[in-house]
Amino acid sequence: MRAVGSAGTPAPTGFGRAEAALGVVILAWASSLSIVKFGVGLGDPYAFNLARLIPASLVLLFAVSRTPALRKFEWRDAGRVFVLGVAGHVVFQVGFIHGTDASSATSSALILGLTPVAIAVLAWVTRVEPFCQHTALGLVLTMAGIAFVSGAEPNLSAHLGNLMLFGAMIGWAVYTVRGAALVRKYGALRVTAWSSAVASVLLLLPSPFLLTLADFRQAPAEWWYAALVSGLAAIGLGNMLWVYATGRVGPTLTGVYSNVLPIPSVLISWLWLGETLQAAKIIGAVLIIAGIALARIHHTWGSDSLRRRSRGIRTEMHPG
């Protein structure tokens, strides 16, 4: 029998499938940051987003149709799936695409690297998992890091881009925390497919007012390659493996593994896009990574006090 963690999620028992899945996720997302930055520079960002999301959603839905269901869908969960689609795909994808277009792949990686702290705070606010002083101090450090990163941007457009990226990161934190229970109920593939399909419909609705067919027809082949590769790798495979890991080890511990995302992302953007790191961004990166590490130190070291507080929260949530 597997041990049970703070929110009724299976406690990790060493390196396993969830950890291997998260390793693939990090590689897919790190590469996607530079691919997206490259792609949005060749055409309309909104069109690029649709060209990423819709094919990935269709592939996921096809995969769902070919696999047996864990259990029959309960329509009372429709609202929760809708929320996941809005938070994890509409809010995140729009903020991520347009924010990366206005800012840089490096800033995108550093700001999205805040995800573990946002997940920890949201999990605490929603009483899914406990909070501690290390998380609070880590939050202060990471916000200081964001100030350094944003302060190094050259213009107002880049500052607004960073703000959109911050909003995207919050959307992904909501998706991670709120999706864990549904993943355990229906499986990672179905939750990812359903939520991305919801987002595809929502993003298609305003497209006649924002785009023309020329935005797609005049896009170069490289634009299409970047959209399809980043969509299938990051939205399809990456998101599915992420929610799979969330369902196995819980949202906060899943977030721990995204701590390393800024490192390969910055290296790839430096090697491929030729982006440079100003001194302020280097300081910001150090503060962000240090804050994330500090915020997650109890989960990393398996603190007894955190587990005691976790049991207390669980008792309050389930007094019976």
PDB file of C-alpha atoms in Angstrom:
ATOM      1  CA  MET A   1       0.000   0.000   0.000  1.00  0.00           C
ATOM      2  CA  ARG A   2       1.254   3.476  -0.877  1.00  0.00           C
ATOM      3  CA  ALA A   3       1.596   6.163   1.771  1.00  0.00           C
ATOM      4  CA  VAL A   4      -0.869   9.050   1.655  1.00  0.00           C
ATOM      5  CA  GLY A   5       0.241  12.666   1.725  1.00  0.00           C
ATOM      6  CA  SER A   6      -1.244  15.886   3.007  1.00  0.00           C
ATOM      7  CA  ALA A   7      -4.259  16.289   0.768  1.00  0.00           C
ATOM      8  CA  GLY A   8      -5.045  12.639   0.310  1.00  0.00           C
ATOM      9  CA  THR A   9      -2.522  12.383  -2.536  1.00  0.00           C
ATOM     10  CA  PRO A  10      -0.048   9.517  -2.751  1.00  0.00           C
ATOM     11  CA  ALA A  11       3.187  10.393  -1.009  1.00  0.00           C
ATOM     12  CA  PRO A  12       6.325  10.015  -3.147  1.00  0.00           C
ATOM     13  CA  THR A  13       8.272   6.826  -2.573  1.00  0.00           C
ATOM     14  CA  GLY A  14      11.437   7.634  -4.475  1.00  0.00           C
ATOM     15  CA  PHE A  15      12.135   8.146  -8.153  1.00  0.00           C
ATOM     16  CA  GLY A  16       9.308   6.796 -10.262  1.00  0.00           C
ATOM     17  CA  ARG A  17       6.976   7.457 -13.139  1.00  0.00           C
ATOM     18  CA  ALA A  18       5.881  10.884 -11.915  1.00  0.00           C
ATOM     19  CA  GLU A  19       9.471  12.108 -11.633  1.00  0.00           C
ATOM     20  CA  ALA A  20      10.389  10.721 -15.066  1.00  0.00           C
ATOM     21  CA  ALA A  21       7.311  12.388 -16.544  1.00  0.00           C
ATOM     22  CA  LEU A  22       8.294  15.725 -15.015  1.00  0.00           C
ATOM     23  CA  GLY A  23      11.786  15.422 -16.490  1.00  0.00           C
ATOM     24  CA  VAL A  24      10.227  15.160 -19.951  1.00  0.00           C
ATOM     25  CA  VAL A  25       7.952  18.105 -19.151  1.00  0.00           C
ATOM     26  CA  ILE A  26      10.892  20.341 -18.217  1.00  0.00           C
ATOM     27  CA  LEU A  27      12.727  19.546 -21.457  1.00  0.00           C
ATOM     28  CA  ALA A  28       9.595  20.117 -23.553  1.00  0.00           C
ATOM     29  CA  TRP A  29       8.715  23.415 -21.874  1.00  0.00           C
ATOM     30  CA  ALA A  30      12.281  24.737 -21.833  1.00  0.00           C
ATOM     31  CA  SER A  31      12.588  24.163 -25.571  1.00  0.00           C
ATOM     32  CA  SER A  32       9.115  25.538 -26.214  1.00  0.00           C
ATOM     33  CA  LEU A  33       9.957  28.921 -24.685  1.00  0.00           C
ATOM     34  CA  SER A  34      12.544  29.625 -27.375  1.00  0.00           C
ATOM     35  CA  ILE A  35      10.442  28.021 -30.117  1.00  0.00           C
ATOM     36  CA  VAL A  36       7.503  30.271 -29.208  1.00  0.00           C
ATOM     37  CA  LYS A  37       9.704  33.377 -29.105  1.00  0.00           C
ATOM     38  CA  PHE A  38      11.015  32.440 -32.548  1.00  0.00           C
ATOM     39  CA  GLY A  39       7.541  31.705 -33.940  1.00  0.00           C
ATOM     40  CA  VAL A  40       5.742  34.837 -32.727  1.00  0.00           C
ATOM     41  CA  GLY A  41       8.459  36.888 -34.370  1.00  0.00           C
ATOM     42  CA  LEU A  42       7.342  35.525 -37.756  1.00  0.00           C
ATOM     43  CA  GLY A  43       3.594  36.180 -37.596  1.00  0.00           C
ATOM     44  CA  ASP A  44       0.556  37.187 -35.567  1.00  0.00           C
ATOM     45  CA  PRO A  45       0.794  35.957 -31.943  1.00  0.00           C
ATOM     46  CA  TYR A  46      -2.942  35.193 -31.608  1.00  0.00           C
ATOM     47  CA  ALA A  47      -2.917  33.152 -34.799  1.00  0.00           C
ATOM     48  CA  PHE A  48       0.220  31.383 -33.575  1.00  0.00           C
ATOM     49  CA  ASN A  49      -1.563  30.499 -30.347  1.00  0.00           C
ATOM     50  CA  LEU A  50      -4.484  28.942 -32.239  1.00  0.00           C
ATOM     51  CA  ALA A  51      -2.078  27.076 -34.517  1.00  0.00           C
ATOM     52  CA  ARG A  52      -0.497  25.569 -31.399  1.00  0.00           C
ATOM     53  CA  LEU A  53      -3.580  24.834 -29.322  1.00  0.00           C
ATOM     54  CA  ILE A  54      -6.090  23.450 -31.828  1.00  0.00           C
ATOM     55  CA  PRO A  55      -3.876  20.697 -33.361  1.00  0.00           C
ATOM     56  CA  ALA A  56      -2.698  19.680 -29.876  1.00  0.00           C
ATOM     57  CA  SER A  57      -6.314  19.504 -28.674  1.00  0.00           C
ATOM     58  CA  LEU A  58      -7.367  17.385 -31.661  1.00  0.00           C
ATOM     59  CA  VAL A  59      -4.510  14.954 -31.097  1.00  0.00           C
ATOM     60  CA  LEU A  60      -5.405  14.666 -27.402  1.00  0.00           C
ATOM     61  CA  LEU A  61      -9.098  14.124 -28.154  1.00  0.00           C
ATOM     62  CA  PHE A  62      -8.198  11.434 -30.704  1.00  0.00           C
ATOM     63  CA  ALA A  63      -6.023   9.729 -28.091  1.00  0.00           C
ATOM     64  CA  VAL A  64      -8.940   9.859 -25.639  1.00  0.00           C
ATOM     65  CA  SER A  65     -11.217   8.176 -28.183  1.00  0.00           C
ATOM     66  CA  ARG A  66      -8.743   5.308 -28.506  1.00  0.00           C
ATOM     67  CA  THR A  67      -8.256   4.606 -24.799  1.00  0.00           C
ATOM     68  CA  PRO A  68     -10.690   3.104 -22.259  1.00  0.00           C
ATOM     69  CA  ALA A  69     -12.235   5.460 -19.705  1.00  0.00           C
ATOM     70  CA  LEU A  70     -11.339   5.130 -16.024  1.00  0.00           C
ATOM     71  CA  ARG A  71     -14.915   6.015 -15.173  1.00  0.00           C
ATOM     72  CA  LYS A  72     -17.948   7.628 -16.786  1.00  0.00           C
ATOM     73  CA  PHE A  73     -17.927  11.435 -16.882  1.00  0.00           C
ATOM     74  CA  GLU A  74     -20.123  13.081 -14.270  1.00  0.00           C
ATOM     75  CA  TRP A  75     -21.706  16.290 -15.536  1.00  0.00           C
ATOM     76  CA  ARG A  76     -21.360  17.906 -12.148  1.00  0.00           C
ATOM     77  CA  ASP A  77     -17.634  18.125 -12.998  1.00  0.00           C
ATOM     78  CA  ALA A  78     -18.291  20.119 -16.180  1.00  0.00           C
ATOM     79  CA  GLY A  79     -17.836  23.432 -14.374  1.00  0.00           C
ATOM     80  CA  ARG A  80     -14.501  22.323 -12.962  1.00  0.00           C
ATOM     81  CA  VAL A  81     -13.290  21.274 -16.414  1.00  0.00           C
ATOM     82  CA  PHE A  82     -14.400  24.660 -17.763  1.00  0.00           C
ATOM     83  CA  VAL A  83     -12.410  26.458 -15.045  1.00  0.00           C
ATOM     84  CA  LEU A  84      -9.339  24.378 -15.912  1.00  0.00           C
ATOM     85  CA  GLY A  85      -9.725  25.231 -19.585  1.00  0.00           C
ATOM     86  CA  VAL A  86      -9.975  28.952 -18.844  1.00  0.00           C
ATOM     87  CA  ALA A  87      -7.144  29.070 -16.275  1.00  0.00           C
ATOM     88  CA  GLY A  88      -4.693  26.575 -17.742  1.00  0.00           C
ATOM     89  CA  HIS A  89      -5.148  27.267 -21.438  1.00  0.00           C
ATOM     90  CA  VAL A  90      -6.944  30.554 -22.128  1.00  0.00           C
ATOM     91  CA  VAL A  91      -5.345  32.670 -19.397  1.00  0.00           C
ATOM     92  CA  PHE A  92      -2.032  30.857 -19.523  1.00  0.00           C
ATOM     93  CA  GLN A  93      -1.670  30.557 -23.298  1.00  0.00           C
ATOM     94  CA  VAL A  94      -2.756  34.127 -24.077  1.00  0.00           C
ATOM     95  CA  GLY A  95      -0.542  35.552 -21.347  1.00  0.00           C
ATOM     96  CA  PHE A  96       2.359  33.304 -22.279  1.00  0.00           C
ATOM     97  CA  ILE A  97       2.241  33.931 -26.044  1.00  0.00           C
ATOM     98  CA  HIS A  98       1.690  37.688 -25.938  1.00  0.00           C
ATOM     99  CA  GLY A  99       3.958  38.144 -22.928  1.00  0.00           C
ATOM    100  CA  THR A 100       6.818  36.266 -24.576  1.00  0.00           C
ATOM    101  CA  ASP A 101       6.269  38.245 -27.783  1.00  0.00           C
ATOM    102  CA  ALA A 102       6.612  41.548 -25.910  1.00  0.00           C
ATOM    103  CA  SER A 103       9.360  40.429 -23.526  1.00  0.00           C
ATOM    104  CA  SER A 104      12.048  37.760 -23.976  1.00  0.00           C
ATOM    105  CA  ALA A 105      12.403  34.006 -23.630  1.00  0.00           C
ATOM    106  CA  THR A 106      14.760  34.591 -20.698  1.00  0.00           C
ATOM    107  CA  SER A 107      12.251  36.719 -18.795  1.00  0.00           C
ATOM    108  CA  SER A 108       9.521  34.213 -19.636  1.00  0.00           C
ATOM    109  CA  ALA A 109      11.561  31.399 -18.106  1.00  0.00           C
ATOM    110  CA  LEU A 110      12.358  33.359 -14.941  1.00  0.00           C
ATOM    111  CA  ILE A 111       8.796  34.568 -14.351  1.00  0.00           C
ATOM    112  CA  LEU A 112       7.239  31.188 -15.101  1.00  0.00           C
ATOM    113  CA  GLY A 113       9.793  29.750 -12.701  1.00  0.00           C
ATOM    114  CA  LEU A 114       7.706  31.358  -9.940  1.00  0.00           C
ATOM    115  CA  THR A 115       5.047  28.704 -10.486  1.00  0.00           C
ATOM    116  CA  PRO A 116       6.018  26.522  -7.457  1.00  0.00           C
ATOM    117  CA  VAL A 117       5.594  29.440  -5.064  1.00  0.00           C
ATOM    118  CA  ALA A 118       2.263  30.434  -6.604  1.00  0.00           C
ATOM    119  CA  ILE A 119       1.093  26.829  -6.360  1.00  0.00           C
ATOM    120  CA  ALA A 120       2.134  26.650  -2.704  1.00  0.00           C
ATOM    121  CA  VAL A 121       0.298  29.877  -1.860  1.00  0.00           C
ATOM    122  CA  LEU A 122      -2.838  28.853  -3.749  1.00  0.00           C
ATOM    123  CA  ALA A 123      -2.798  25.360  -2.224  1.00  0.00           C
ATOM    124  CA  TRP A 124      -2.606  27.002   1.206  1.00  0.00           C
ATOM    125  CA  VAL A 125      -5.377  29.527   0.479  1.00  0.00           C
ATOM    126  CA  THR A 126      -7.678  26.763  -0.764  1.00  0.00           C
ATOM    127  CA  ARG A 127      -6.696  24.567   2.216  1.00  0.00           C
ATOM    128  CA  VAL A 128      -5.314  21.830   0.002  1.00  0.00           C
ATOM    129  CA  GLU A 129      -1.832  21.888   1.547  1.00  0.00           C
ATOM    130  CA  PRO A 130      -0.157  23.774   4.435  1.00  0.00           C
ATOM    131  CA  PHE A 131       1.924  26.953   4.401  1.00  0.00           C
ATOM    132  CA  CYS A 132       5.043  27.761   6.416  1.00  0.00           C
ATOM    133  CA  GLN A 133       7.423  30.604   7.169  1.00  0.00           C
ATOM    134  CA  HIS A 134       9.896  29.291   4.601  1.00  0.00           C
ATOM    135  CA  THR A 135       7.266  29.693   1.890  1.00  0.00           C
ATOM    136  CA  ALA A 136       6.517  33.242   3.050  1.00  0.00           C
ATOM    137  CA  LEU A 137      10.195  34.247   2.979  1.00  0.00           C
ATOM    138  CA  GLY A 138      10.655  32.493  -0.351  1.00  0.00           C
ATOM    139  CA  LEU A 139       7.740  34.501  -1.726  1.00  0.00           C
ATOM    140  CA  VAL A 140       9.434  37.753  -0.671  1.00  0.00           C
ATOM    141  CA  LEU A 141      12.683  36.745  -2.378  1.00  0.00           C
ATOM    142  CA  THR A 142      10.983  35.698  -5.586  1.00  0.00           C
ATOM    143  CA  MET A 143       9.018  38.944  -5.786  1.00  0.00           C
ATOM    144  CA  ALA A 144      12.280  40.838  -5.328  1.00  0.00           C
ATOM    145  CA  GLY A 145      13.711  38.766  -8.158  1.00  0.00           C
ATOM    146  CA  ILE A 146      10.771  39.698 -10.378  1.00  0.00           C
ATOM    147  CA  ALA A 147      11.441  43.365  -9.613  1.00  0.00           C
ATOM    148  CA  PHE A 148      15.038  43.000 -10.820  1.00  0.00           C
ATOM    149  CA  VAL A 149      14.008  41.090 -13.943  1.00  0.00           C
ATOM    150  CA  SER A 150      11.299  43.605 -14.852  1.00  0.00           C
ATOM    151  CA  GLY A 151      13.556  46.556 -14.066  1.00  0.00           C
ATOM    152  CA  ALA A 152      16.056  45.332 -16.647  1.00  0.00           C
ATOM    153  CA  GLU A 153      13.502  45.493 -19.485  1.00  0.00           C
ATOM    154  CA  PRO A 154      14.215  48.174 -22.092  1.00  0.00           C
ATOM    155  CA  ASN A 155      10.701  49.623 -22.626  1.00  0.00           C
ATOM    156  CA  LEU A 156       7.099  49.767 -21.454  1.00  0.00           C
ATOM    157  CA  SER A 157       6.046  47.039 -23.877  1.00  0.00           C
ATOM    158  CA  ALA A 158       8.459  44.587 -22.262  1.00  0.00           C
ATOM    159  CA  HIS A 159       7.195  45.564 -18.802  1.00  0.00           C
ATOM    160  CA  LEU A 160       3.622  44.863 -19.920  1.00  0.00           C
ATOM    161  CA  GLY A 161       4.835  41.585 -21.385  1.00  0.00           C
ATOM    162  CA  ASN A 162       6.240  40.587 -18.007  1.00  0.00           C
ATOM    163  CA  LEU A 163       2.930  41.495 -16.377  1.00  0.00           C
ATOM    164  CA  MET A 164       1.115  39.214 -18.836  1.00  0.00           C
ATOM    165  CA  LEU A 165       3.588  36.438 -18.093  1.00  0.00           C
ATOM    166  CA  PHE A 166       2.908  36.876 -14.389  1.00  0.00           C
ATOM    167  CA  GLY A 167      -0.816  36.511 -15.062  1.00  0.00           C
ATOM    168  CA  ALA A 168      -0.124  33.413 -17.144  1.00  0.00           C
ATOM    169  CA  MET A 169       1.843  31.922 -14.268  1.00  0.00           C
ATOM    170  CA  ILE A 170      -1.079  32.518 -11.878  1.00  0.00           C
ATOM    171  CA  GLY A 171      -3.403  30.819 -14.363  1.00  0.00           C
ATOM    172  CA  TRP A 172      -1.151  27.783 -14.486  1.00  0.00           C
ATOM    173  CA  ALA A 173      -1.007  27.606 -10.696  1.00  0.00           C
ATOM    174  CA  VAL A 174      -4.821  27.541 -10.576  1.00  0.00           C
ATOM    175  CA  TYR A 175      -4.840  24.821 -13.228  1.00  0.00           C
ATOM    176  CA  THR A 176      -2.348  22.714 -11.267  1.00  0.00           C
ATOM    177  CA  VAL A 177      -4.051  22.988  -7.886  1.00  0.00           C
ATOM    178  CA  ARG A 178      -7.628  22.661  -9.113  1.00  0.00           C
ATOM    179  CA  GLY A 179      -6.857  19.859 -11.554  1.00  0.00           C
ATOM    180  CA  ALA A 180      -5.302  17.318  -9.195  1.00  0.00           C
ATOM    181  CA  ALA A 181      -8.586  15.791  -8.001  1.00  0.00           C
ATOM    182  CA  LEU A 182      -9.993  15.492 -11.527  1.00  0.00           C
ATOM    183  CA  VAL A 183      -6.812  13.788 -12.724  1.00  0.00           C
ATOM    184  CA  ARG A 184      -7.129  11.148 -10.027  1.00  0.00           C
ATOM    185  CA  LYS A 185     -10.759  10.666 -11.045  1.00  0.00           C
ATOM    186  CA  TYR A 186     -10.558  10.629 -14.852  1.00  0.00           C
ATOM    187  CA  GLY A 187      -6.869  10.368 -15.729  1.00  0.00           C
ATOM    188  CA  ALA A 188      -4.333  12.884 -17.045  1.00  0.00           C
ATOM    189  CA  LEU A 189      -5.100  12.347 -20.737  1.00  0.00           C
ATOM    190  CA  ARG A 190      -8.813  13.102 -20.434  1.00  0.00           C
ATOM    191  CA  VAL A 191      -8.438  16.136 -18.194  1.00  0.00           C
ATOM    192  CA  THR A 192      -5.801  17.613 -20.509  1.00  0.00           C
ATOM    193  CA  ALA A 193      -7.864  16.898 -23.634  1.00  0.00           C
ATOM    194  CA  TRP A 194     -11.123  18.242 -22.222  1.00  0.00           C
ATOM    195  CA  SER A 195      -9.607  21.434 -20.803  1.00  0.00           C
ATOM    196  CA  SER A 196      -7.634  22.193 -23.970  1.00  0.00           C
ATOM    197  CA  ALA A 197     -10.755  21.573 -26.098  1.00  0.00           C
ATOM    198  CA  VAL A 198     -12.704  24.053 -23.958  1.00  0.00           C
ATOM    199  CA  ALA A 199      -9.947  26.620 -24.459  1.00  0.00           C
ATOM    200  CA  SER A 200      -9.842  26.005 -28.226  1.00  0.00           C
ATOM    201  CA  VAL A 201     -13.549  26.833 -28.508  1.00  0.00           C
ATOM    202  CA  LEU A 202     -13.241  29.920 -26.312  1.00  0.00           C
ATOM    203  CA  LEU A 203     -10.255  31.262 -28.269  1.00  0.00           C
ATOM    204  CA  LEU A 204     -11.909  30.548 -31.614  1.00  0.00           C
ATOM    205  CA  LEU A 205     -14.998  32.629 -30.770  1.00  0.00           C
ATOM    206  CA  PRO A 206     -13.318  36.074 -31.052  1.00  0.00           C
ATOM    207  CA  SER A 207     -10.925  35.039 -33.837  1.00  0.00           C
ATOM    208  CA  PRO A 208     -13.118  36.380 -36.724  1.00  0.00           C
ATOM    209  CA  PHE A 209     -12.803  39.839 -35.163  1.00  0.00           C
ATOM    210  CA  LEU A 210      -9.053  39.568 -34.510  1.00  0.00           C
ATOM    211  CA  LEU A 211      -7.683  37.596 -37.462  1.00  0.00           C
ATOM    212  CA  THR A 212      -8.051  37.052 -41.192  1.00  0.00           C
ATOM    213  CA  LEU A 213      -7.199  34.034 -43.311  1.00  0.00           C
ATOM    214  CA  ALA A 214      -4.190  35.989 -44.535  1.00  0.00           C
ATOM    215  CA  ASP A 215      -2.660  35.728 -41.085  1.00  0.00           C
ATOM    216  CA  PHE A 216      -2.410  31.973 -41.666  1.00  0.00           C
ATOM    217  CA  ARG A 217      -1.852  31.881 -45.430  1.00  0.00           C
ATOM    218  CA  GLN A 218       1.009  34.371 -45.400  1.00  0.00           C
ATOM    219  CA  ALA A 219       2.790  32.756 -42.470  1.00  0.00           C
ATOM    220  CA  PRO A 220       6.092  31.137 -43.512  1.00  0.00           C
ATOM    221  CA  ALA A 221       6.720  27.416 -43.173  1.00  0.00           C
ATOM    222  CA  GLU A 222       8.960  28.007 -40.155  1.00  0.00           C
ATOM    223  CA  TRP A 223       6.005  29.655 -38.362  1.00  0.00           C
ATOM    224  CA  TRP A 224       3.884  26.547 -38.876  1.00  0.00           C
ATOM    225  CA  TYR A 225       6.697  24.210 -37.818  1.00  0.00           C
ATOM    226  CA  ALA A 226       7.266  26.221 -34.634  1.00  0.00           C
ATOM    227  CA  ALA A 227       3.527  26.271 -33.837  1.00  0.00           C
ATOM    228  CA  LEU A 228       2.998  22.553 -34.400  1.00  0.00           C
ATOM    229  CA  VAL A 229       6.151  21.401 -32.602  1.00  0.00           C
ATOM    230  CA  SER A 230       5.643  23.641 -29.571  1.00  0.00           C
ATOM    231  CA  GLY A 231       1.918  22.829 -29.459  1.00  0.00           C
ATOM    232  CA  LEU A 232       2.272  19.054 -29.599  1.00  0.00           C
ATOM    233  CA  ALA A 233       5.318  18.960 -27.308  1.00  0.00           C
ATOM    234  CA  ALA A 234       4.366  21.577 -24.699  1.00  0.00           C
ATOM    235  CA  ILE A 235       0.558  21.664 -24.758  1.00  0.00           C
ATOM    236  CA  GLY A 236      -0.073  18.046 -25.689  1.00  0.00           C
ATOM    237  CA  LEU A 237       2.654  15.901 -24.190  1.00  0.00           C
ATOM    238  CA  GLY A 238       3.930  18.381 -21.596  1.00  0.00           C
ATOM    239  CA  ASN A 239       0.559  19.320 -20.115  1.00  0.00           C
ATOM    240  CA  MET A 240      -0.637  15.718 -20.039  1.00  0.00           C
ATOM    241  CA  LEU A 241       2.464  14.540 -18.176  1.00  0.00           C
ATOM    242  CA  TRP A 242       2.246  17.521 -15.805  1.00  0.00           C
ATOM    243  CA  VAL A 243      -1.314  16.789 -14.708  1.00  0.00           C
ATOM    244  CA  TYR A 244      -0.436  13.085 -14.547  1.00  0.00           C
ATOM    245  CA  ALA A 245       2.325  13.873 -12.036  1.00  0.00           C
ATOM    246  CA  THR A 246       0.004  16.235 -10.147  1.00  0.00           C
ATOM    247  CA  GLY A 247      -2.504  13.437  -9.688  1.00  0.00           C
ATOM    248  CA  ARG A 248       0.189  11.092  -8.353  1.00  0.00           C
ATOM    249  CA  VAL A 249       2.191  13.264  -5.950  1.00  0.00           C
ATOM    250  CA  GLY A 250       0.061  16.379  -5.403  1.00  0.00           C
ATOM    251  CA  PRO A 251       0.279  19.944  -6.761  1.00  0.00           C
ATOM    252  CA  THR A 252       2.910  21.435  -4.454  1.00  0.00           C
ATOM    253  CA  LEU A 253       5.462  18.651  -4.806  1.00  0.00           C
ATOM    254  CA  THR A 254       4.885  18.613  -8.559  1.00  0.00           C
ATOM    255  CA  GLY A 255       5.755  22.297  -8.566  1.00  0.00           C
ATOM    256  CA  VAL A 256       9.105  21.544  -6.928  1.00  0.00           C
ATOM    257  CA  TYR A 257      10.362  19.894 -10.089  1.00  0.00           C
ATOM    258  CA  SER A 258       9.683  22.975 -12.201  1.00  0.00           C
ATOM    259  CA  ASN A 259      12.318  24.821 -10.138  1.00  0.00           C
ATOM    260  CA  VAL A 260      14.934  23.855 -12.700  1.00  0.00           C
ATOM    261  CA  LEU A 261      12.932  25.183 -15.692  1.00  0.00           C
ATOM    262  CA  PRO A 262      14.735  28.559 -15.861  1.00  0.00           C
ATOM    263  CA  ILE A 263      18.148  26.910 -16.183  1.00  0.00           C
ATOM    264  CA  PRO A 264      17.695  24.949 -19.457  1.00  0.00           C
ATOM    265  CA  SER A 265      15.365  27.667 -20.770  1.00  0.00           C
ATOM    266  CA  VAL A 266      17.963  30.413 -20.348  1.00  0.00           C
ATOM    267  CA  LEU A 267      20.691  28.218 -21.849  1.00  0.00           C
ATOM    268  CA  ILE A 268      18.561  27.371 -24.895  1.00  0.00           C
ATOM    269  CA  SER A 269      17.539  31.004 -25.470  1.00  0.00           C
ATOM    270  CA  TRP A 270      21.202  32.037 -25.198  1.00  0.00           C
ATOM    271  CA  LEU A 271      22.443  29.381 -27.615  1.00  0.00           C
ATOM    272  CA  TRP A 272      19.604  29.598 -30.136  1.00  0.00           C
ATOM    273  CA  LEU A 273      18.202  33.145 -29.940  1.00  0.00           C
ATOM    274  CA  GLY A 274      21.383  34.878 -28.838  1.00  0.00           C
ATOM    275  CA  GLU A 275      19.717  36.525 -25.835  1.00  0.00           C
ATOM    276  CA  THR A 276      22.025  38.043 -23.253  1.00  0.00           C
ATOM    277  CA  LEU A 277      21.593  38.244 -19.499  1.00  0.00           C
ATOM    278  CA  GLN A 278      22.041  41.717 -18.017  1.00  0.00           C
ATOM    279  CA  ALA A 279      23.416  41.976 -14.495  1.00  0.00           C
ATOM    280  CA  ALA A 280      19.965  42.877 -13.125  1.00  0.00           C
ATOM    281  CA  LYS A 281      18.438  39.751 -14.662  1.00  0.00           C
ATOM    282  CA  ILE A 282      21.231  37.610 -13.239  1.00  0.00           C
ATOM    283  CA  ILE A 283      20.521  39.031  -9.768  1.00  0.00           C
ATOM    284  CA  GLY A 284      16.808  38.487 -10.335  1.00  0.00           C
ATOM    285  CA  ALA A 285      17.404  34.906 -11.438  1.00  0.00           C
ATOM    286  CA  VAL A 286      19.434  34.178  -8.295  1.00  0.00           C
ATOM    287  CA  LEU A 287      16.728  35.682  -6.060  1.00  0.00           C
ATOM    288  CA  ILE A 288      13.939  33.801  -7.832  1.00  0.00           C
ATOM    289  CA  ILE A 289      15.707  30.434  -7.683  1.00  0.00           C
ATOM    290  CA  ALA A 290      16.759  31.028  -4.055  1.00  0.00           C
ATOM    291  CA  GLY A 291      13.221  32.005  -3.112  1.00  0.00           C
ATOM    292  CA  ILE A 292      11.742  28.953  -4.797  1.00  0.00           C
ATOM    293  CA  ALA A 293      14.266  26.657  -3.125  1.00  0.00           C
ATOM    294  CA  LEU A 294      13.568  28.207   0.277  1.00  0.00           C
ATOM    295  CA  ALA A 295       9.811  28.023  -0.208  1.00  0.00           C
ATOM    296  CA  ARG A 296      10.035  24.329  -0.972  1.00  0.00           C
ATOM    297  CA  ILE A 297      12.713  23.350   1.580  1.00  0.00           C
ATOM    298  CA  HIS A 298      10.260  21.545   3.865  1.00  0.00           C
ATOM    299  CA  HIS A 299       8.950  19.376   1.053  1.00  0.00           C
ATOM    300  CA  THR A 300      12.462  18.668  -0.129  1.00  0.00           C
ATOM    301  CA  TRP A 301      13.704  17.666   3.329  1.00  0.00           C
ATOM    302  CA  GLY A 302      10.446  16.064   4.501  1.00  0.00           C
ATOM    303  CA  SER A 303      10.012  18.219   7.605  1.00  0.00           C
ATOM    304  CA  ASP A 304       8.141  16.574  10.472  1.00  0.00           C
ATOM    305  CA  SER A 305       6.558  19.877  11.469  1.00  0.00           C
ATOM    306  CA  LEU A 306       5.096  20.357   7.997  1.00  0.00           C
ATOM    307  CA  ARG A 307       3.614  16.896   8.086  1.00  0.00           C
ATOM    308  CA  ARG A 308       2.080  17.595  11.507  1.00  0.00           C
ATOM    309  CA  ARG A 309       0.528  20.814  10.255  1.00  0.00           C
ATOM    310  CA  SER A 310      -0.630  19.012   7.132  1.00  0.00           C
ATOM    311  CA  ARG A 311      -2.464  16.435   9.265  1.00  0.00           C
ATOM    312  CA  GLY A 312      -4.046  19.277  11.218  1.00  0.00           C
ATOM    313  CA  ILE A 313      -5.378  20.930   8.077  1.00  0.00           C
ATOM    314  CA  ARG A 314      -6.661  17.613   6.771  1.00  0.00           C
ATOM    315  CA  THR A 315      -8.452  16.991  10.087  1.00  0.00           C
ATOM    316  CA  GLU A 316     -10.115  20.412   9.852  1.00  0.00           C
ATOM    317  CA  MET A 317     -11.162  19.734   6.259  1.00  0.00           C
ATOM    318  CA  HIS A 318     -12.507  16.263   7.113  1.00  0.00           C
ATOM    319  CA  PRO A 319     -13.619  16.397  10.748  1.00  0.00           C
ATOM    320  CA  GLY A 320     -15.376  13.037  10.460  1.00  0.00           C
TER     321      GLY A 320
END
